[in-house]
Short mmCIF file of C-alpha atoms in Angstrom, two decimals:
data_model
loop_
_atom_site.label_atom_id
_atom_site.label_comp_id
_atom_site.label_asym_id
_atom_site.label_seq_id
_atom_site.Cartn_x
_atom_site.Cartn_y
_atom_site.Cartn_z
CA MET A 102 11.29 -30.46 -16.18
CA THR A 103 12.83 -30.11 -12.71
CA SER A 104 13.37 -32.86 -10.41
CA THR A 105 12.19 -33.08 -6.99
CA THR A 106 15.69 -33.36 -5.59
CA ASP A 107 16.38 -30.01 -6.90
CA THR A 108 13.42 -28.41 -4.96
CA PRO A 109 15.25 -27.78 -1.80
CA ASN A 110 18.12 -26.30 -3.34
CA THR A 111 16.13 -24.11 -5.55
CA LYS A 112 13.86 -23.07 -2.59
CA THR A 113 16.97 -22.29 -0.52
CA ALA A 114 18.47 -20.21 -3.52
CA PHE A 115 15.15 -18.30 -3.75
CA ILE A 116 14.72 -17.46 0.12
CA ASN A 117 18.52 -16.22 0.01
CA ALA A 118 18.08 -14.07 -3.21
CA VAL A 119 14.79 -12.53 -2.02
CA ARG A 120 15.66 -11.88 1.87
CA PRO A 121 17.28 -8.54 1.27
CA TYR A 122 14.30 -7.28 -0.64
CA MET A 123 11.92 -8.30 2.16
CA ARG A 124 13.66 -6.37 5.22
CA LYS A 125 13.02 -2.87 4.40
CA ALA A 126 9.56 -1.19 3.91
CA ILE A 127 9.21 0.50 0.76
CA ILE A 128 7.38 3.82 1.27
CA SER A 129 6.72 6.18 -1.69
CA ALA A 130 5.19 9.77 -1.80
CA ILE A 131 2.53 10.39 -3.88
CA PRO A 132 3.71 12.59 -6.80
CA ASP A 133 2.26 15.56 -8.92
CA ILE A 134 -0.62 16.67 -6.44
CA ASP A 135 0.44 19.92 -5.39
CA PRO A 136 0.13 21.35 -2.64
CA TYR A 137 -0.01 17.92 -1.23
CA ASP A 138 3.39 16.58 -2.30
CA GLY A 139 5.59 15.41 0.24
CA HIS A 140 2.57 14.62 2.61
CA LEU A 141 1.01 11.89 1.58
CA HIS A 142 2.52 8.42 0.90
CA VAL A 143 1.80 4.76 0.01
CA LYS A 144 3.53 1.51 1.35
CA MET A 145 4.31 -1.34 -0.81
CA LEU A 146 2.51 -4.22 1.21
CA ASN A 147 3.26 -7.83 1.62
CA VAL A 148 0.85 -10.55 1.07
CA ARG A 149 -0.61 -10.35 4.44
CA GLU A 150 -1.12 -6.79 4.33
CA MET A 151 -2.89 -6.75 1.06
CA THR A 152 -5.06 -9.61 2.13
CA SER A 153 -5.93 -7.73 5.04
CA PHE A 154 -6.50 -4.37 3.04
CA PHE A 155 -9.02 -6.39 0.77
CA GLN A 156 -10.74 -8.00 3.72
CA ARG A 157 -11.29 -4.48 5.45
CA CYS A 158 -12.51 -3.47 2.08
CA SER A 159 -15.08 -5.92 1.91
CA GLU A 160 -16.04 -5.27 5.67
CA PHE A 161 -16.89 -1.57 4.60
CA GLU A 162 -19.30 -2.87 2.28
CA ASN A 163 -21.14 -4.79 4.88
CA SER A 164 -20.80 -2.13 7.57
CA TYR A 165 -21.42 1.26 5.96
CA ASP A 166 -24.14 2.71 3.83
CA ASP A 167 -23.20 6.14 3.91
CA GLY A 168 -21.60 6.50 0.49
CA LEU A 169 -17.84 6.93 1.97
CA ASN A 170 -16.59 3.26 1.31
CA GLY A 171 -14.34 4.57 -1.60
CA VAL A 172 -12.93 7.18 0.60
CA ARG A 173 -12.29 4.64 3.42
CA GLU A 174 -10.36 2.41 0.88
CA LYS A 175 -8.25 5.38 0.26
CA ALA A 176 -7.80 6.15 4.00
CA LEU A 177 -6.23 2.59 4.28
CA MET A 178 -3.95 3.36 1.53
CA ILE A 179 -2.56 6.61 2.90
CA VAL A 180 0.52 6.35 5.27
CA ASP A 181 3.03 8.95 6.71
CA ARG A 182 6.63 8.85 5.84
CA GLU A 183 7.21 6.01 8.46
CA GLY A 184 4.58 3.92 6.90
CA LYS A 185 2.05 4.60 9.65
CA PRO A 186 -1.66 5.11 8.72
CA MET A 187 -2.52 8.66 8.75
CA PHE A 188 -6.42 8.30 8.60
CA CYS A 189 -8.77 5.97 10.24
CA PRO A 190 -11.55 4.49 8.05
CA ASP A 191 -13.77 4.18 11.17
CA ASP A 192 -13.45 7.96 12.45
CA ARG A 193 -16.11 10.05 10.75
CA GLU A 194 -13.99 13.33 10.81
CA ASP A 195 -11.25 11.42 8.91
CA MET A 196 -13.31 10.35 6.29
CA GLU A 197 -15.29 13.79 5.99
CA PHE A 198 -11.94 15.45 5.82
CA LEU A 199 -10.86 13.12 3.13
CA ALA A 200 -14.19 13.62 1.12
CA ASP A 201 -13.73 17.24 1.02
CA LEU A 202 -10.24 16.92 -0.80
CA PRO A 203 -10.27 17.34 -4.49
CA SER A 204 -11.19 14.32 -6.30
CA LYS A 205 -7.58 14.42 -8.30
CA VAL A 206 -6.07 13.89 -4.69
CA LEU A 207 -7.48 10.52 -3.91
CA ALA A 208 -7.35 9.46 -7.44
CA ALA A 209 -3.67 9.85 -7.45
CA VAL A 210 -3.48 7.73 -4.04
CA GLN A 211 -5.15 5.07 -5.59
CA ASP A 212 -3.12 5.12 -8.77
CA HIS A 213 0.06 5.40 -6.84
CA PHE A 214 -1.01 2.54 -4.44
CA PHE A 215 -1.72 0.26 -7.29
CA LEU A 216 1.23 1.41 -9.06
CA ILE A 217 3.84 0.66 -6.16
CA ASN A 218 1.86 -2.81 -5.21
CA GLY A 219 2.15 -3.62 -8.90
CA ASP A 220 5.17 -4.50 -11.37
CA ALA A 221 6.22 -0.88 -11.01
CA GLY A 222 6.99 -1.25 -7.16
CA LEU A 223 8.73 -4.56 -7.59
CA LYS A 224 11.32 -2.93 -10.03
CA LYS A 225 11.88 0.10 -7.61
CA GLN A 226 12.22 -2.40 -4.85
CA SER A 227 15.06 -4.14 -6.59
CA GLN A 228 16.57 -0.76 -7.77
CA ASP A 229 16.37 0.41 -4.20
CA ALA A 230 17.88 -2.77 -2.64
CA LYS A 231 20.85 -2.79 -5.25
CA ASN A 232 21.50 0.82 -4.27
CA SER A 233 21.58 0.37 -0.74
#
């Protein structure tokens, strides 16, 4: 059992150990979706961003009844190479465009988003930090 006197030192050690990983955004291209390879990316989200993502998805359920809420969720996931959102979930044209893509594309977006924001993403972040 850890005594409470160790907590400040443990906390400081943890903060110092993870800071290098927190500074750099992880942007990952969505692979294996020809001819869209290299154009669609997802970002590893921090806790605030992930909370905002889920809140926004809940808002869609309460605000829209047009059958495009799943597409809106994918729109929140897609970013450009710099990590900026490419599509606006409140823009009807953007949602119609995304809805017309092959279903495999948006399925790949979702799969890669949750892959990078899960254990595999943390491992990649750790490897990238060691290589920089």
